[in-house]
């Protein structure tokens, strides 16, 4: 993990670091990426508290419900 600070590519202001994840070889792996820009004068500004795009979760990410049979791939 590096100590670099992320900046907005449009305005150059510092942005928060957020954790995204991806699945590699059956395990979820964290990836630290630049968060949304909070500078109101920037073209890529995202308002605080606005719903951000989140990656869709697959069936492997959902906890198994008790009493429901597991899905079988034939």
PDB file of N, CA, C and O in Angstrom:
ATOM      1  N   UNK A   1       0.838  -1.159   0.000  1.00  0.00           N
ATOM      2  CA  UNK A   1       0.000   0.000   0.000  1.00  0.00           C
ATOM      3  C   UNK A   1       0.888   1.228   0.000  1.00  0.00           C
ATOM      4  O   UNK A   1       1.775   1.364   0.811  1.00  0.00           O
ATOM      5  N   UNK A   2       0.656   2.128  -0.943  1.00  0.00           N
ATOM      6  CA  UNK A   2       1.469   3.316  -1.059  1.00  0.00           C
ATOM      7  C   UNK A   2       0.956   4.455  -0.206  1.00  0.00           C
ATOM      8  O   UNK A   2      -0.123   4.411   0.368  1.00  0.00           O
ATOM      9  N   UNK A   3       1.758   5.502  -0.120  1.00  0.00           N
ATOM     10  CA  UNK A   3       1.358   6.659   0.669  1.00  0.00           C
ATOM     11  C   UNK A   3       0.973   7.825  -0.238  1.00  0.00           C
ATOM     12  O   UNK A   3       0.954   8.960   0.201  1.00  0.00           O
ATOM     13  N   UNK A   4       0.695   7.545  -1.512  1.00  0.00           N
ATOM     14  CA  UNK A   4       0.349   8.615  -2.425  1.00  0.00           C
ATOM     15  C   UNK A   4      -1.062   9.118  -2.149  1.00  0.00           C
ATOM     16  O   UNK A   4      -1.946   8.365  -1.767  1.00  0.00           O
ATOM     17  N   UNK A   5      -1.252  10.423  -2.322  1.00  0.00           N
ATOM     18  CA  UNK A   5      -2.552  11.036  -2.126  1.00  0.00           C
ATOM     19  C   UNK A   5      -3.210  11.170  -3.495  1.00  0.00           C
ATOM     20  O   UNK A   5      -2.579  11.548  -4.466  1.00  0.00           O
ATOM     21  N   UNK A   6      -4.488  10.843  -3.574  1.00  0.00           N
ATOM     22  CA  UNK A   6      -5.206  10.932  -4.828  1.00  0.00           C
ATOM     23  C   UNK A   6      -5.702  12.351  -5.055  1.00  0.00           C
ATOM     24  O   UNK A   6      -6.067  13.046  -4.116  1.00  0.00           O
ATOM     25  N   UNK A   7      -5.700  12.773  -6.326  1.00  0.00           N
ATOM     26  CA  UNK A   7      -6.202  14.091  -6.702  1.00  0.00           C
ATOM     27  C   UNK A   7      -7.196  13.943  -7.838  1.00  0.00           C
ATOM     28  O   UNK A   7      -7.172  12.969  -8.597  1.00  0.00           O
ATOM     29  N   UNK A   8      -8.087  14.921  -7.962  1.00  0.00           N
ATOM     30  CA  UNK A   8      -9.065  14.939  -9.053  1.00  0.00           C
ATOM     31  C   UNK A   8      -8.320  15.167 -10.371  1.00  0.00           C
ATOM     32  O   UNK A   8      -7.504  16.090 -10.467  1.00  0.00           O
ATOM     33  N   UNK A   9      -8.598  14.375 -11.409  1.00  0.00           N
ATOM     34  CA  UNK A   9      -7.906  14.561 -12.684  1.00  0.00           C
ATOM     35  C   UNK A   9      -8.317  15.852 -13.395  1.00  0.00           C
ATOM     36  O   UNK A   9      -7.571  16.352 -14.234  1.00  0.00           O
ATOM     37  N   UNK A  10      -9.480  16.423 -13.063  1.00  0.00           N
ATOM     38  CA  UNK A  10      -9.938  17.639 -13.734  1.00  0.00           C
ATOM     39  C   UNK A  10      -9.437  18.918 -13.073  1.00  0.00           C
ATOM     40  O   UNK A  10      -8.949  19.817 -13.739  1.00  0.00           O
ATOM     41  N   UNK A  11      -9.575  19.001 -11.731  1.00  0.00           N
ATOM     42  CA  UNK A  11      -9.235  20.258 -11.057  1.00  0.00           C
ATOM     43  C   UNK A  11      -7.961  20.179 -10.217  1.00  0.00           C
ATOM     44  O   UNK A  11      -7.427  21.197  -9.813  1.00  0.00           O
ATOM     45  N   UNK A  12      -7.469  18.976  -9.928  1.00  0.00           N
ATOM     46  CA  UNK A  12      -6.229  18.828  -9.169  1.00  0.00           C
ATOM     47  C   UNK A  12      -6.381  18.914  -7.663  1.00  0.00           C
ATOM     48  O   UNK A  12      -5.392  18.836  -6.942  1.00  0.00           O
ATOM     49  N   UNK A  13      -7.619  19.061  -7.162  1.00  0.00           N
ATOM     50  CA  UNK A  13      -7.849  19.121  -5.722  1.00  0.00           C
ATOM     51  C   UNK A  13      -7.687  17.727  -5.115  1.00  0.00           C
ATOM     52  O   UNK A  13      -8.030  16.739  -5.742  1.00  0.00           O
ATOM     53  N   UNK A  14      -7.194  17.640  -3.888  1.00  0.00           N
ATOM     54  CA  UNK A  14      -7.097  16.320  -3.227  1.00  0.00           C
ATOM     55  C   UNK A  14      -8.490  15.721  -3.020  1.00  0.00           C
ATOM     56  O   UNK A  14      -9.446  16.437  -2.746  1.00  0.00           O
ATOM     57  N   UNK A  15      -8.605  14.411  -3.185  1.00  0.00           N
ATOM     58  CA  UNK A  15      -9.856  13.693  -2.964  1.00  0.00           C
ATOM     59  C   UNK A  15      -9.608  12.566  -1.973  1.00  0.00           C
ATOM     60  O   UNK A  15      -8.473  12.159  -1.749  1.00  0.00           O
ATOM     61  N   UNK A  16     -10.686  12.080  -1.381  1.00  0.00           N
ATOM     62  CA  UNK A  16     -10.577  10.971  -0.442  1.00  0.00           C
ATOM     63  C   UNK A  16     -10.161   9.694  -1.159  1.00  0.00           C
ATOM     64  O   UNK A  16     -10.398   9.537  -2.359  1.00  0.00           O
ATOM     65  N   UNK A  17      -9.558   8.795  -0.416  1.00  0.00           N
ATOM     66  CA  UNK A  17      -9.235   7.475  -0.928  1.00  0.00           C
ATOM     67  C   UNK A  17     -10.350   6.541  -0.492  1.00  0.00           C
ATOM     68  O   UNK A  17     -10.717   6.522   0.676  1.00  0.00           O
ATOM     69  N   UNK A  18     -10.917   5.800  -1.437  1.00  0.00           N
ATOM     70  CA  UNK A  18     -11.987   4.863  -1.125  1.00  0.00           C
ATOM     71  C   UNK A  18     -11.534   3.456  -1.482  1.00  0.00           C
ATOM     72  O   UNK A  18     -10.646   3.264  -2.308  1.00  0.00           O
ATOM     73  N   UNK A  19     -12.165   2.483  -0.854  1.00  0.00           N
ATOM     74  CA  UNK A  19     -11.810   1.087  -1.097  1.00  0.00           C
ATOM     75  C   UNK A  19     -12.863   0.466  -1.993  1.00  0.00           C
ATOM     76  O   UNK A  19     -14.046   0.476  -1.690  1.00  0.00           O
ATOM     77  N   UNK A  20     -12.436  -0.046  -3.124  1.00  0.00           N
ATOM     78  CA  UNK A  20     -13.279  -0.843  -4.015  1.00  0.00           C
ATOM     79  C   UNK A  20     -12.774  -2.272  -3.890  1.00  0.00           C
ATOM     80  O   UNK A  20     -11.747  -2.526  -3.276  1.00  0.00           O
ATOM     81  N   UNK A  21     -13.485  -3.203  -4.468  1.00  0.00           N
ATOM     82  CA  UNK A  21     -13.011  -4.578  -4.407  1.00  0.00           C
ATOM     83  C   UNK A  21     -13.347  -5.306  -5.691  1.00  0.00           C
ATOM     84  O   UNK A  21     -14.266  -4.942  -6.410  1.00  0.00           O
ATOM     85  N   UNK A  22     -12.560  -6.310  -5.977  1.00  0.00           N
ATOM     86  CA  UNK A  22     -12.808  -7.167  -7.129  1.00  0.00           C
ATOM     87  C   UNK A  22     -12.481  -8.599  -6.734  1.00  0.00           C
ATOM     88  O   UNK A  22     -11.758  -8.846  -5.781  1.00  0.00           O
ATOM     89  N   UNK A  23     -13.045  -9.508  -7.473  1.00  0.00           N
ATOM     90  CA  UNK A  23     -12.857 -10.912  -7.146  1.00  0.00           C
ATOM     91  C   UNK A  23     -11.725 -11.490  -7.998  1.00  0.00           C
ATOM     92  O   UNK A  23     -11.723 -11.370  -9.217  1.00  0.00           O
ATOM     93  N   UNK A  24     -10.760 -12.110  -7.327  1.00  0.00           N
ATOM     94  CA  UNK A  24      -9.622 -12.731  -7.994  1.00  0.00           C
ATOM     95  C   UNK A  24      -9.443 -14.127  -7.422  1.00  0.00           C
ATOM     96  O   UNK A  24      -9.256 -14.284  -6.215  1.00  0.00           O
ATOM     97  N   UNK A  25      -9.525 -15.128  -8.288  1.00  0.00           N
ATOM     98  CA  UNK A  25      -9.346 -16.515  -7.885  1.00  0.00           C
ATOM     99  C   UNK A  25     -10.263 -16.890  -6.716  1.00  0.00           C
ATOM    100  O   UNK A  25      -9.862 -17.584  -5.786  1.00  0.00           O
ATOM    101  N   UNK A  26     -11.493 -16.376  -6.734  1.00  0.00           N
ATOM    102  CA  UNK A  26     -12.477 -16.736  -5.731  1.00  0.00           C
ATOM    103  C   UNK A  26     -12.407 -15.944  -4.447  1.00  0.00           C
ATOM    104  O   UNK A  26     -13.170 -16.191  -3.525  1.00  0.00           O
ATOM    105  N   UNK A  27     -11.499 -14.975  -4.357  1.00  0.00           N
ATOM    106  CA  UNK A  27     -11.383 -14.168  -3.142  1.00  0.00           C
ATOM    107  C   UNK A  27     -11.575 -12.693  -3.488  1.00  0.00           C
ATOM    108  O   UNK A  27     -11.128 -12.223  -4.530  1.00  0.00           O
ATOM    109  N   UNK A  28     -12.261 -11.968  -2.604  1.00  0.00           N
ATOM    110  CA  UNK A  28     -12.445 -10.528  -2.798  1.00  0.00           C
ATOM    111  C   UNK A  28     -11.166  -9.816  -2.376  1.00  0.00           C
ATOM    112  O   UNK A  28     -10.673  -9.999  -1.273  1.00  0.00           O
ATOM    113  N   UNK A  29     -10.626  -8.983  -3.277  1.00  0.00           N
ATOM    114  CA  UNK A  29      -9.366  -8.287  -3.055  1.00  0.00           C
ATOM    115  C   UNK A  29      -9.634  -6.786  -3.005  1.00  0.00           C
ATOM    116  O   UNK A  29     -10.271  -6.242  -3.908  1.00  0.00           O
ATOM    117  N   UNK A  30      -9.152  -6.083  -1.955  1.00  0.00           N
ATOM    118  CA  UNK A  30      -9.377  -4.640  -1.888  1.00  0.00           C
ATOM    119  C   UNK A  30      -8.467  -3.877  -2.841  1.00  0.00           C
ATOM    120  O   UNK A  30      -7.339  -4.289  -3.113  1.00  0.00           O
ATOM    121  N   UNK A  31      -8.987  -2.763  -3.366  1.00  0.00           N
ATOM    122  CA  UNK A  31      -8.221  -1.874  -4.223  1.00  0.00           C
ATOM    123  C   UNK A  31      -8.509  -0.452  -3.761  1.00  0.00           C
ATOM    124  O   UNK A  31      -9.665  -0.056  -3.673  1.00  0.00           O
ATOM    125  N   UNK A  32      -7.485   0.317  -3.459  1.00  0.00           N
ATOM    126  CA  UNK A  32      -7.663   1.690  -3.023  1.00  0.00           C
ATOM    127  C   UNK A  32      -7.618   2.601  -4.240  1.00  0.00           C
ATOM    128  O   UNK A  32      -6.646   2.601  -4.988  1.00  0.00           O
ATOM    129  N   UNK A  33      -8.688   3.375  -4.434  1.00  0.00           N
ATOM    130  CA  UNK A  33      -8.802   4.258  -5.595  1.00  0.00           C
ATOM    131  C   UNK A  33      -9.216   5.648  -5.133  1.00  0.00           C
ATOM    132  O   UNK A  33      -9.627   5.859  -3.991  1.00  0.00           O
ATOM    133  N   UNK A  34      -9.137   6.605  -6.061  1.00  0.00           N
ATOM    134  CA  UNK A  34      -9.548   7.975  -5.772  1.00  0.00           C
ATOM    135  C   UNK A  34     -11.061   8.049  -5.644  1.00  0.00           C
ATOM    136  O   UNK A  34     -11.796   7.433  -6.406  1.00  0.00           O
ATOM    137  N   UNK A  35     -11.523   8.785  -4.656  1.00  0.00           N
ATOM    138  CA  UNK A  35     -12.944   8.981  -4.444  1.00  0.00           C
ATOM    139  C   UNK A  35     -13.472  10.111  -5.319  1.00  0.00           C
ATOM    140  O   UNK A  35     -12.751  10.680  -6.138  1.00  0.00           O
ATOM    141  N   UNK A  36     -14.734  10.470  -5.139  1.00  0.00           N
ATOM    142  CA  UNK A  36     -15.342  11.526  -5.952  1.00  0.00           C
ATOM    143  C   UNK A  36     -14.807  12.908  -5.562  1.00  0.00           C
ATOM    144  O   UNK A  36     -14.394  13.134  -4.429  1.00  0.00           O
ATOM    145  N   UNK A  37     -14.850  13.838  -6.500  1.00  0.00           N
ATOM    146  CA  UNK A  37     -14.402  15.206  -6.262  1.00  0.00           C
ATOM    147  C   UNK A  37     -15.476  15.962  -5.493  1.00  0.00           C
ATOM    148  O   UNK A  37     -16.658  15.893  -5.824  1.00  0.00           O
ATOM    149  N   UNK A  38     -15.076  16.700  -4.470  1.00  0.00           N
ATOM    150  CA  UNK A  38     -16.011  17.477  -3.650  1.00  0.00           C
ATOM    151  C   UNK A  38     -15.869  18.985  -3.887  1.00  0.00           C
ATOM    152  O   UNK A  38     -16.398  19.793  -3.145  1.00  0.00           O
ATOM    153  N   UNK A  39     -15.125  19.380  -4.923  1.00  0.00           N
ATOM    154  CA  UNK A  39     -14.940  20.790  -5.259  1.00  0.00           C
ATOM    155  C   UNK A  39     -16.143  21.266  -6.077  1.00  0.00           C
ATOM    156  O   UNK A  39     -16.327  20.832  -7.212  1.00  0.00           O
ATOM    157  N   UNK A  40     -16.993  22.172  -5.552  1.00  0.00           N
ATOM    158  CA  UNK A  40     -18.194  22.596  -6.279  1.00  0.00           C
ATOM    159  C   UNK A  40     -17.906  23.310  -7.590  1.00  0.00           C
ATOM    160  O   UNK A  40     -18.783  23.403  -8.453  1.00  0.00           O
ATOM    161  N   UNK A  41     -16.692  23.806  -7.788  1.00  0.00           N
ATOM    162  CA  UNK A  41     -16.344  24.490  -9.034  1.00  0.00           C
ATOM    163  C   UNK A  41     -15.843  23.523 -10.110  1.00  0.00           C
ATOM    164  O   UNK A  41     -15.588  23.934 -11.244  1.00  0.00           O
ATOM    165  N   UNK A  42     -15.711  22.239  -9.783  1.00  0.00           N
ATOM    166  CA  UNK A  42     -15.177  21.237 -10.707  1.00  0.00           C
ATOM    167  C   UNK A  42     -16.302  20.639 -11.560  1.00  0.00           C
ATOM    168  O   UNK A  42     -17.438  20.487 -11.111  1.00  0.00           O
ATOM    169  N   UNK A  43     -15.969  20.261 -12.786  1.00  0.00           N
ATOM    170  CA  UNK A  43     -16.955  19.658 -13.702  1.00  0.00           C
ATOM    171  C   UNK A  43     -17.369  18.262 -13.244  1.00  0.00           C
ATOM    172  O   UNK A  43     -18.471  17.806 -13.548  1.00  0.00           O
ATOM    173  N   UNK A  44     -16.517  17.564 -12.492  1.00  0.00           N
ATOM    174  CA  UNK A  44     -16.835  16.211 -12.039  1.00  0.00           C
ATOM    175  C   UNK A  44     -17.295  16.180 -10.588  1.00  0.00           C
ATOM    176  O   UNK A  44     -17.255  15.134  -9.947  1.00  0.00           O
ATOM    177  N   UNK A  45     -17.749  17.318 -10.075  1.00  0.00           N
ATOM    178  CA  UNK A  45     -18.204  17.452  -8.684  1.00  0.00           C
ATOM    179  C   UNK A  45     -19.328  16.473  -8.368  1.00  0.00           C
ATOM    180  O   UNK A  45     -20.263  16.303  -9.137  1.00  0.00           O
ATOM    181  N   UNK A  46     -19.228  15.809  -7.215  1.00  0.00           N
ATOM    182  CA  UNK A  46     -20.277  14.919  -6.715  1.00  0.00           C
ATOM    183  C   UNK A  46     -20.683  15.462  -5.362  1.00  0.00           C
ATOM    184  O   UNK A  46     -19.850  15.621  -4.466  1.00  0.00           O
ATOM    185  N   UNK A  47     -21.968  15.744  -5.210  1.00  0.00           N
ATOM    186  CA  UNK A  47     -22.470  16.321  -3.973  1.00  0.00           C
ATOM    187  C   UNK A  47     -22.315  15.345  -2.810  1.00  0.00           C
ATOM    188  O   UNK A  47     -22.483  14.140  -2.974  1.00  0.00           O
ATOM    189  N   UNK A  48     -22.005  15.866  -1.639  1.00  0.00           N
ATOM    190  CA  UNK A  48     -21.850  15.048  -0.431  1.00  0.00           C
ATOM    191  C   UNK A  48     -23.152  14.333  -0.136  1.00  0.00           C
ATOM    192  O   UNK A  48     -24.218  14.925  -0.149  1.00  0.00           O
ATOM    193  N   UNK A  49     -23.093  13.029   0.095  1.00  0.00           N
ATOM    194  CA  UNK A  49     -24.284  12.252   0.406  1.00  0.00           C
ATOM    195  C   UNK A  49     -25.030  11.756  -0.820  1.00  0.00           C
ATOM    196  O   UNK A  49     -26.002  11.029  -0.698  1.00  0.00           O
ATOM    197  N   UNK A  50     -24.590  12.134  -2.021  1.00  0.00           N
ATOM    198  CA  UNK A  50     -25.237  11.647  -3.239  1.00  0.00           C
ATOM    199  C   UNK A  50     -24.895  10.173  -3.418  1.00  0.00           C
ATOM    200  O   UNK A  50     -23.803   9.721  -3.094  1.00  0.00           O
ATOM    201  N   UNK A  51     -25.856   9.418  -3.932  1.00  0.00           N
ATOM    202  CA  UNK A  51     -25.632   7.986  -4.164  1.00  0.00           C
ATOM    203  C   UNK A  51     -24.603   7.834  -5.274  1.00  0.00           C
ATOM    204  O   UNK A  51     -24.774   8.330  -6.373  1.00  0.00           O
ATOM    205  N   UNK A  52     -23.526   7.156  -4.955  1.00  0.00           N
ATOM    206  CA  UNK A  52     -22.469   6.925  -5.930  1.00  0.00           C
ATOM    207  C   UNK A  52     -22.676   5.567  -6.589  1.00  0.00           C
ATOM    208  O   UNK A  52     -23.294   4.682  -6.032  1.00  0.00           O
ATOM    209  N   UNK A  53     -22.121   5.412  -7.762  1.00  0.00           N
ATOM    210  CA  UNK A  53     -22.240   4.150  -8.490  1.00  0.00           C
ATOM    211  C   UNK A  53     -21.495   3.066  -7.733  1.00  0.00           C
ATOM    212  O   UNK A  53     -20.350   3.223  -7.358  1.00  0.00           O
ATOM    213  N   UNK A  54     -22.174   1.978  -7.504  1.00  0.00           N
ATOM    214  CA  UNK A  54     -21.555   0.844  -6.822  1.00  0.00           C
ATOM    215  C   UNK A  54     -21.608  -0.353  -7.753  1.00  0.00           C
ATOM    216  O   UNK A  54     -22.583  -0.549  -8.461  1.00  0.00           O
ATOM    217  N   UNK A  55     -20.561  -1.131  -7.738  1.00  0.00           N
ATOM    218  CA  UNK A  55     -20.514  -2.300  -8.600  1.00  0.00           C
ATOM    219  C   UNK A  55     -21.603  -3.288  -8.184  1.00  0.00           C
ATOM    220  O   UNK A  55     -21.853  -3.483  -7.006  1.00  0.00           O
ATOM    221  N   UNK A  56     -22.258  -3.917  -9.155  1.00  0.00           N
ATOM    222  CA  UNK A  56     -23.274  -4.908  -8.800  1.00  0.00           C
ATOM    223  C   UNK A  56     -22.627  -6.109  -8.125  1.00  0.00           C
ATOM    224  O   UNK A  56     -21.509  -6.492  -8.444  1.00  0.00           O
ATOM    225  N   UNK A  57     -23.331  -6.655  -7.189  1.00  0.00           N
ATOM    226  CA  UNK A  57     -22.816  -7.811  -6.462  1.00  0.00           C
ATOM    227  C   UNK A  57     -23.372  -9.080  -7.074  1.00  0.00           C
ATOM    228  O   UNK A  57     -24.532  -9.140  -7.441  1.00  0.00           O
ATOM    229  N   UNK A  58     -22.546 -10.071  -7.154  1.00  0.00           N
ATOM    230  CA  UNK A  58     -22.960 -11.350  -7.716  1.00  0.00           C
ATOM    231  C   UNK A  58     -23.555 -12.242  -6.655  1.00  0.00           C
ATOM    232  O   UNK A  58     -23.592 -11.906  -5.475  1.00  0.00           O
ATOM    233  N   UNK A  59     -24.009 -13.413  -7.046  1.00  0.00           N
ATOM    234  CA  UNK A  59     -24.616 -14.334  -6.091  1.00  0.00           C
ATOM    235  C   UNK A  59     -23.620 -14.836  -5.047  1.00  0.00           C
ATOM    236  O   UNK A  59     -24.011 -15.217  -3.960  1.00  0.00           O
ATOM    237  N   UNK A  60     -22.323 -14.802  -5.353  1.00  0.00           N
ATOM    238  CA  UNK A  60     -21.322 -15.251  -4.388  1.00  0.00           C
ATOM    239  C   UNK A  60     -21.189 -14.279  -3.225  1.00  0.00           C
ATOM    240  O   UNK A  60     -20.691 -14.626  -2.169  1.00  0.00           O
ATOM    241  N   UNK A  61     -21.628 -13.028  -3.418  1.00  0.00           N
ATOM    242  CA  UNK A  61     -21.479 -11.999  -2.405  1.00  0.00           C
ATOM    243  C   UNK A  61     -22.631 -12.007  -1.400  1.00  0.00           C
ATOM    244  O   UNK A  61     -22.519 -11.440  -0.329  1.00  0.00           O
ATOM    245  N   UNK A  62     -23.744 -12.649  -1.731  1.00  0.00           N
ATOM    246  CA  UNK A  62     -24.918 -12.652  -0.870  1.00  0.00           C
ATOM    247  C   UNK A  62     -24.801 -13.762   0.176  1.00  0.00           C
ATOM    248  O   UNK A  62     -24.425 -14.876  -0.137  1.00  0.00           O
ATOM    249  N   UNK A  63     -25.124 -13.436   1.442  1.00  0.00           N
ATOM    250  CA  UNK A  63     -25.089 -14.486   2.461  1.00  0.00           C
ATOM    251  C   UNK A  63     -26.203 -15.492   2.210  1.00  0.00           C
ATOM    252  O   UNK A  63     -27.276 -15.151   1.738  1.00  0.00           O
ATOM    253  N   UNK A  64     -25.922 -16.749   2.502  1.00  0.00           N
ATOM    254  CA  UNK A  64     -26.913 -17.795   2.286  1.00  0.00           C
ATOM    255  C   UNK A  64     -28.002 -17.688   3.344  1.00  0.00           C
ATOM    256  O   UNK A  64     -27.726 -17.540   4.527  1.00  0.00           O
ATOM    257  N   UNK A  65     -29.254 -17.726   2.922  1.00  0.00           N
ATOM    258  CA  UNK A  65     -30.392 -17.644   3.822  1.00  0.00           C
ATOM    259  C   UNK A  65     -30.650 -19.009   4.418  1.00  0.00           C
ATOM    260  O   UNK A  65     -30.670 -20.002   3.704  1.00  0.00           O
ATOM    261  N   UNK A  66     -30.872 -19.080   5.728  1.00  0.00           N
ATOM    262  CA  UNK A  66     -31.161 -20.372   6.330  1.00  0.00           C
ATOM    263  C   UNK A  66     -32.495 -20.922   5.812  1.00  0.00           C
ATOM    264  O   UNK A  66     -33.449 -20.184   5.643  1.00  0.00           O
ATOM    265  N   UNK A  67     -32.535 -22.191   5.525  1.00  0.00           N
ATOM    266  CA  UNK A  67     -33.758 -22.825   5.057  1.00  0.00           C
ATOM    267  C   UNK A  67     -33.969 -22.762   3.558  1.00  0.00           C
ATOM    268  O   UNK A  67     -34.933 -23.305   3.055  1.00  0.00           O
ATOM    269  N   UNK A  68     -33.085 -22.088   2.816  1.00  0.00           N
ATOM    270  CA  UNK A  68     -33.221 -22.046   1.359  1.00  0.00           C
ATOM    271  C   UNK A  68     -32.129 -22.901   0.745  1.00  0.00           C
ATOM    272  O   UNK A  68     -30.986 -22.851   1.159  1.00  0.00           O
ATOM    273  N   UNK A  69     -32.486 -23.718  -0.245  1.00  0.00           N
ATOM    274  CA  UNK A  69     -31.468 -24.561  -0.870  1.00  0.00           C
ATOM    275  C   UNK A  69     -30.493 -23.721  -1.687  1.00  0.00           C
ATOM    276  O   UNK A  69     -30.857 -22.702  -2.253  1.00  0.00           O
ATOM    277  N   UNK A  70     -29.270 -24.165  -1.717  1.00  0.00           N
ATOM    278  CA  UNK A  70     -28.246 -23.485  -2.497  1.00  0.00           C
ATOM    279  C   UNK A  70     -28.501 -23.723  -3.981  1.00  0.00           C
ATOM    280  O   UNK A  70     -28.955 -24.787  -4.389  1.00  0.00           O
ATOM    281  N   UNK A  71     -28.172 -22.712  -4.800  1.00  0.00           N
ATOM    282  CA  UNK A  71     -28.354 -22.844  -6.249  1.00  0.00           C
ATOM    283  C   UNK A  71     -27.319 -23.822  -6.788  1.00  0.00           C
ATOM    284  O   UNK A  71     -26.163 -23.816  -6.387  1.00  0.00           O
ATOM    285  N   UNK A  72     -27.753 -24.651  -7.707  1.00  0.00           N
ATOM    286  CA  UNK A  72     -26.841 -25.631  -8.310  1.00  0.00           C
ATOM    287  C   UNK A  72     -26.672 -25.303  -9.774  1.00  0.00           C
ATOM    288  O   UNK A  72     -27.627 -25.022 -10.470  1.00  0.00           O
ATOM    289  N   UNK A  73     -25.433 -25.304 -10.227  1.00  0.00           N
ATOM    290  CA  UNK A  73     -25.122 -25.078 -11.633  1.00  0.00           C
ATOM    291  C   UNK A  73     -24.982 -26.441 -12.301  1.00  0.00           C
ATOM    292  O   UNK A  73     -24.165 -27.245 -11.899  1.00  0.00           O
ATOM    293  N   UNK A  74     -25.781 -26.684 -13.306  1.00  0.00           N
ATOM    294  CA  UNK A  74     -25.727 -27.989 -13.987  1.00  0.00           C
ATOM    295  C   UNK A  74     -24.947 -27.883 -15.259  1.00  0.00           C
ATOM    296  O   UNK A  74     -24.989 -26.980 -15.973  1.00  0.00           O
TER     297      UNK A  74
END
